[in-house]
PDB file of C-alpha atoms in Angstrom:
ATOM      1  CA  MET A   1      49.805 -14.193 190.868  1.00  0.00           C
ATOM      2  CA  ALA A   2      49.200 -16.040 187.583  1.00  0.00           C
ATOM      3  CA  TYR A   3      48.367 -19.742 187.727  1.00  0.00           C
ATOM      4  CA  THR A   4      51.567 -20.711 185.812  1.00  0.00           C
ATOM      5  CA  ASP A   5      53.667 -18.623 188.209  1.00  0.00           C
ATOM      6  CA  ALA A   6      52.100 -20.455 191.136  1.00  0.00           C
ATOM      7  CA  ILE A   7      52.808 -23.828 189.533  1.00  0.00           C
ATOM      8  CA  THR A   8      56.394 -22.872 188.743  1.00  0.00           C
ATOM      9  CA  ARG A   9      56.975 -21.428 192.219  1.00  0.00           C
ATOM     10  CA  ARG A  10      55.577 -24.592 193.824  1.00  0.00           C
ATOM     11  CA  ALA A  11      57.560 -26.959 191.591  1.00  0.00           C
ATOM     12  CA  THR A  12      60.849 -25.097 192.058  1.00  0.00           C
ATOM     13  CA  SER A  13      60.290 -24.987 195.838  1.00  0.00           C
ATOM     14  CA  ILE A  14      60.129 -28.762 196.028  1.00  0.00           C
ATOM     15  CA  ILE A  15      62.998 -29.551 193.631  1.00  0.00           C
ATOM     16  CA  PRO A  16      66.322 -28.999 195.338  1.00  0.00           C
ATOM     17  CA  ALA A  17      68.542 -26.628 193.338  1.00  0.00           C
ATOM     18  CA  THR A  18      71.745 -28.504 194.272  1.00  0.00           C
ATOM     19  CA  LYS A  19      70.634 -32.037 193.381  1.00  0.00           C
ATOM     20  CA  GLY A  20      69.918 -33.686 190.017  1.00  0.00           C
ATOM     21  CA  PRO A  21      69.758 -32.088 186.595  1.00  0.00           C
ATOM     22  CA  LYS A  22      68.798 -28.467 186.261  1.00  0.00           C
ATOM     23  CA  ILE A  23      65.134 -28.123 185.324  1.00  0.00           C
ATOM     24  CA  GLU A  24      64.210 -25.166 183.190  1.00  0.00           C
ATOM     25  CA  ARG A  25      61.417 -23.003 184.657  1.00  0.00           C
ATOM     26  CA  ALA A  26      59.605 -23.093 181.302  1.00  0.00           C
ATOM     27  CA  ALA A  27      59.415 -26.869 181.489  1.00  0.00           C
ATOM     28  CA  LEU A  28      57.637 -26.597 184.847  1.00  0.00           C
ATOM     29  CA  ALA A  29      55.064 -24.063 183.677  1.00  0.00           C
ATOM     30  CA  ALA A  30      51.512 -25.174 182.933  1.00  0.00           C
ATOM     31  CA  ARG A  31      50.261 -25.474 179.390  1.00  0.00           C
ATOM     32  CA  PRO A  32      49.050 -22.140 178.031  1.00  0.00           C
ATOM     33  CA  ASN A  33      45.290 -21.471 178.328  1.00  0.00           C
ATOM     34  CA  SER A  34      44.981 -21.371 174.568  1.00  0.00           C
ATOM     35  CA  ALA A  35      46.137 -24.993 174.177  1.00  0.00           C
ATOM     36  CA  PRO A  36      43.307 -27.539 173.992  1.00  0.00           C
ATOM     37  CA  ARG A  37      42.915 -29.869 176.888  1.00  0.00           C
ATOM     38  CA  LEU A  38      40.665 -32.826 177.452  1.00  0.00           C
ATOM     39  CA  ILE A  39      40.751 -32.675 181.253  1.00  0.00           C
ATOM     40  CA  GLN A  40      40.912 -29.302 182.908  1.00  0.00           C
ATOM     41  CA  HIS A  41      40.773 -30.371 186.567  1.00  0.00           C
ATOM     42  CA  LYS A  42      40.186 -33.338 188.871  1.00  0.00           C
ATOM     43  CA  LYS A  43      36.384 -33.058 188.758  1.00  0.00           C
ATOM     44  CA  GLU A  44      36.462 -33.542 184.966  1.00  0.00           C
ATOM     45  CA  ALA A  45      38.940 -36.389 185.364  1.00  0.00           C
ATOM     46  CA  LEU A  46      36.441 -38.210 187.614  1.00  0.00           C
ATOM     47  CA  TRP A  47      33.879 -38.128 184.786  1.00  0.00           C
ATOM     48  CA  PHE A  48      36.426 -39.020 182.163  1.00  0.00           C
ATOM     49  CA  TYR A  49      37.658 -42.097 184.075  1.00  0.00           C
ATOM     50  CA  ARG A  50      34.078 -43.094 184.880  1.00  0.00           C
ATOM     51  CA  LEU A  51      33.496 -43.501 181.178  1.00  0.00           C
ATOM     52  CA  ILE A  52      36.997 -44.834 180.332  1.00  0.00           C
ATOM     53  CA  SER A  53      36.837 -47.514 183.083  1.00  0.00           C
ATOM     54  CA  ILE A  54      34.063 -49.340 181.189  1.00  0.00           C
ATOM     55  CA  ALA A  55      36.535 -50.658 178.582  1.00  0.00           C
ATOM     56  CA  TYR A  56      39.919 -49.589 179.856  1.00  0.00           C
ATOM     57  CA  ASP A  57      41.564 -52.979 180.358  1.00  0.00           C
ATOM     58  CA  GLU A  58      39.950 -54.668 177.338  1.00  0.00           C
ATOM     59  CA  LEU A  59      40.203 -52.007 174.612  1.00  0.00           C
ATOM     60  CA  LEU A  60      41.982 -48.849 175.648  1.00  0.00           C
ATOM     61  CA  SER A  61      45.074 -49.943 177.513  1.00  0.00           C
ATOM     62  CA  PRO A  62      46.310 -52.987 175.572  1.00  0.00           C
ATOM     63  CA  PRO A  63      47.376 -51.097 172.344  1.00  0.00           C
ATOM     64  CA  HIS A  64      49.774 -48.858 174.206  1.00  0.00           C
ATOM     65  CA  TYR A  65      50.607 -50.736 177.493  1.00  0.00           C
ATOM     66  CA  THR A  66      51.154 -54.465 177.120  1.00  0.00           C
ATOM     67  CA  GLU A  67      52.188 -57.035 179.732  1.00  0.00           C
ATOM     68  CA  ASP A  68      55.721 -57.045 178.282  1.00  0.00           C
ATOM     69  CA  MET A  69      55.872 -53.254 178.553  1.00  0.00           C
ATOM     70  CA  ARG A  70      54.697 -53.511 182.179  1.00  0.00           C
ATOM     71  CA  GLU A  71      57.459 -55.895 183.057  1.00  0.00           C
ATOM     72  CA  ALA A  72      60.024 -53.635 181.431  1.00  0.00           C
ATOM     73  CA  ALA A  73      58.565 -50.607 183.281  1.00  0.00           C
ATOM     74  CA  LEU A  74      58.773 -52.449 186.568  1.00  0.00           C
ATOM     75  CA  GLU A  75      62.293 -53.794 186.151  1.00  0.00           C
ATOM     76  CA  PRO A  76      64.065 -50.615 187.436  1.00  0.00           C
ATOM     77  CA  VAL A  77      61.790 -50.561 190.518  1.00  0.00           C
ATOM     78  CA  ASP A  78      63.824 -53.538 191.878  1.00  0.00           C
ATOM     79  CA  LEU A  79      61.037 -55.589 193.383  1.00  0.00           C
ATOM     80  CA  HIS A  80      63.569 -58.028 194.841  1.00  0.00           C
ATOM     81  CA  SER A  81      61.626 -59.114 197.927  1.00  0.00           C
ATOM     82  CA  ARG A  82      58.067 -60.344 198.521  1.00  0.00           C
ATOM     83  CA  HIS A  83      58.182 -58.304 201.750  1.00  0.00           C
ATOM     84  CA  LEU A  84      58.648 -54.862 200.219  1.00  0.00           C
ATOM     85  CA  LYS A  85      55.931 -52.301 200.969  1.00  0.00           C
ATOM     86  CA  VAL A  86      54.828 -50.898 197.578  1.00  0.00           C
ATOM     87  CA  ILE A  87      52.294 -48.221 196.586  1.00  0.00           C
ATOM     88  CA  ASP A  88      50.933 -47.864 193.058  1.00  0.00           C
ATOM     89  CA  VAL A  89      49.904 -44.201 192.957  1.00  0.00           C
ATOM     90  CA  GLY A  90      47.388 -43.642 190.175  1.00  0.00           C
ATOM     91  CA  GLY A  91      46.981 -47.414 189.949  1.00  0.00           C
ATOM     92  CA  GLY A  92      43.568 -47.194 188.305  1.00  0.00           C
ATOM     93  CA  THR A  93      42.294 -50.615 187.265  1.00  0.00           C
ATOM     94  CA  GLY A  94      45.328 -52.316 188.728  1.00  0.00           C
ATOM     95  CA  PHE A  95      47.029 -53.368 185.455  1.00  0.00           C
ATOM     96  CA  THR A  96      50.468 -52.332 186.740  1.00  0.00           C
ATOM     97  CA  THR A  97      49.665 -53.680 190.171  1.00  0.00           C
ATOM     98  CA  LEU A  98      49.144 -57.138 188.614  1.00  0.00           C
ATOM     99  CA  GLY A  99      52.833 -57.002 187.677  1.00  0.00           C
ATOM    100  CA  ILE A 100      53.822 -55.804 191.134  1.00  0.00           C
ATOM    101  CA  VAL A 101      52.018 -58.683 192.942  1.00  0.00           C
ATOM    102  CA  GLU A 102      54.025 -61.148 190.827  1.00  0.00           C
ATOM    103  CA  HIS A 103      57.039 -60.046 192.889  1.00  0.00           C
ATOM    104  CA  VAL A 104      55.551 -58.713 196.178  1.00  0.00           C
ATOM    105  CA  ASP A 105      52.960 -60.189 198.501  1.00  0.00           C
ATOM    106  CA  PRO A 106      49.565 -58.615 197.855  1.00  0.00           C
ATOM    107  CA  GLU A 107      49.100 -57.664 201.518  1.00  0.00           C
ATOM    108  CA  ASN A 108      52.185 -55.424 201.160  1.00  0.00           C
ATOM    109  CA  VAL A 109      50.808 -53.566 198.155  1.00  0.00           C
ATOM    110  CA  THR A 110      48.505 -50.512 198.078  1.00  0.00           C
ATOM    111  CA  ILE A 111      46.731 -48.995 195.067  1.00  0.00           C
ATOM    112  CA  LEU A 112      45.766 -45.350 195.383  1.00  0.00           C
ATOM    113  CA  ASP A 113      43.660 -43.609 192.697  1.00  0.00           C
ATOM    114  CA  GLN A 114      41.146 -40.788 192.581  1.00  0.00           C
ATOM    115  CA  SER A 115      38.720 -42.692 190.392  1.00  0.00           C
ATOM    116  CA  PRO A 116      36.243 -44.947 192.202  1.00  0.00           C
ATOM    117  CA  ASP A 117      35.239 -46.430 188.867  1.00  0.00           C
ATOM    118  CA  GLN A 118      38.770 -47.477 187.976  1.00  0.00           C
ATOM    119  CA  LEU A 119      39.276 -48.917 191.450  1.00  0.00           C
ATOM    120  CA  LYS A 120      36.056 -50.879 191.128  1.00  0.00           C
ATOM    121  CA  LYS A 121      37.709 -52.720 188.211  1.00  0.00           C
ATOM    122  CA  ALA A 122      40.817 -53.335 190.307  1.00  0.00           C
ATOM    123  CA  ARG A 123      38.696 -54.838 193.105  1.00  0.00           C
ATOM    124  CA  GLN A 124      37.232 -57.377 190.608  1.00  0.00           C
ATOM    125  CA  LYS A 125      40.718 -58.839 189.825  1.00  0.00           C
ATOM    126  CA  GLU A 126      41.307 -62.089 191.690  1.00  0.00           C
ATOM    127  CA  ALA A 127      45.119 -61.600 191.710  1.00  0.00           C
ATOM    128  CA  LEU A 128      44.587 -58.299 193.591  1.00  0.00           C
ATOM    129  CA  LYS A 129      42.706 -59.834 196.477  1.00  0.00           C
ATOM    130  CA  GLY A 130      44.598 -58.812 199.617  1.00  0.00           C
ATOM    131  CA  VAL A 131      45.902 -55.605 198.039  1.00  0.00           C
ATOM    132  CA  THR A 132      44.822 -52.427 199.872  1.00  0.00           C
ATOM    133  CA  ILE A 133      42.772 -50.486 197.357  1.00  0.00           C
ATOM    134  CA  MET A 134      41.926 -46.923 198.309  1.00  0.00           C
ATOM    135  CA  GLU A 135      40.577 -43.772 196.793  1.00  0.00           C
ATOM    136  CA  GLY A 136      42.876 -40.773 197.206  1.00  0.00           C
ATOM    137  CA  ASP A 137      44.710 -37.855 195.691  1.00  0.00           C
ATOM    138  CA  ALA A 138      48.163 -38.399 194.251  1.00  0.00           C
ATOM    139  CA  GLU A 139      48.939 -34.766 195.100  1.00  0.00           C
ATOM    140  CA  ASP A 140      47.992 -35.218 198.755  1.00  0.00           C
ATOM    141  CA  LEU A 141      49.121 -38.677 199.811  1.00  0.00           C
ATOM    142  CA  PRO A 142      47.506 -39.791 203.099  1.00  0.00           C
ATOM    143  CA  PHE A 143      50.653 -41.507 204.379  1.00  0.00           C
ATOM    144  CA  PRO A 144      53.656 -40.346 206.419  1.00  0.00           C
ATOM    145  CA  ALA A 145      56.994 -40.141 204.600  1.00  0.00           C
ATOM    146  CA  ASP A 146      58.842 -43.454 204.205  1.00  0.00           C
ATOM    147  CA  THR A 147      55.721 -45.577 204.665  1.00  0.00           C
ATOM    148  CA  PHE A 148      56.591 -47.486 201.500  1.00  0.00           C
ATOM    149  CA  ASP A 149      59.760 -49.021 200.111  1.00  0.00           C
ATOM    150  CA  ARG A 150      58.751 -48.434 196.525  1.00  0.00           C
TER     151      ARG A 150
END
């Protein structure tokens, strides 16, 4: 079975056919092998984020993801209670998590990311003290269903 067929079959098996908008199979297929890609797989991503983490918060993130944008992105999440249990999957250096802990108690927040280097930056942020910061795979979450409210 071709890789793109496997991706499409997996994606369509987890998206209910009777709920939500119809998703075209072509949209679910992986990028063609001929298309250039910076990161081919998770192992390359680890190296990429090891380098990126050096200046991520100071130079790389600010031009395209500002604090105002973060607040706008978090608005639909409805963080209406300090007691909500929230996970930031792919939380990296914790930039978005900083916005989350403005609304939710840090001890109720978890950051999960595959990059130990990005998470090292998150651990250095005073506002994230008390947040659970853990290395893990976004495609294989180590939690039972319904562990988190958001």
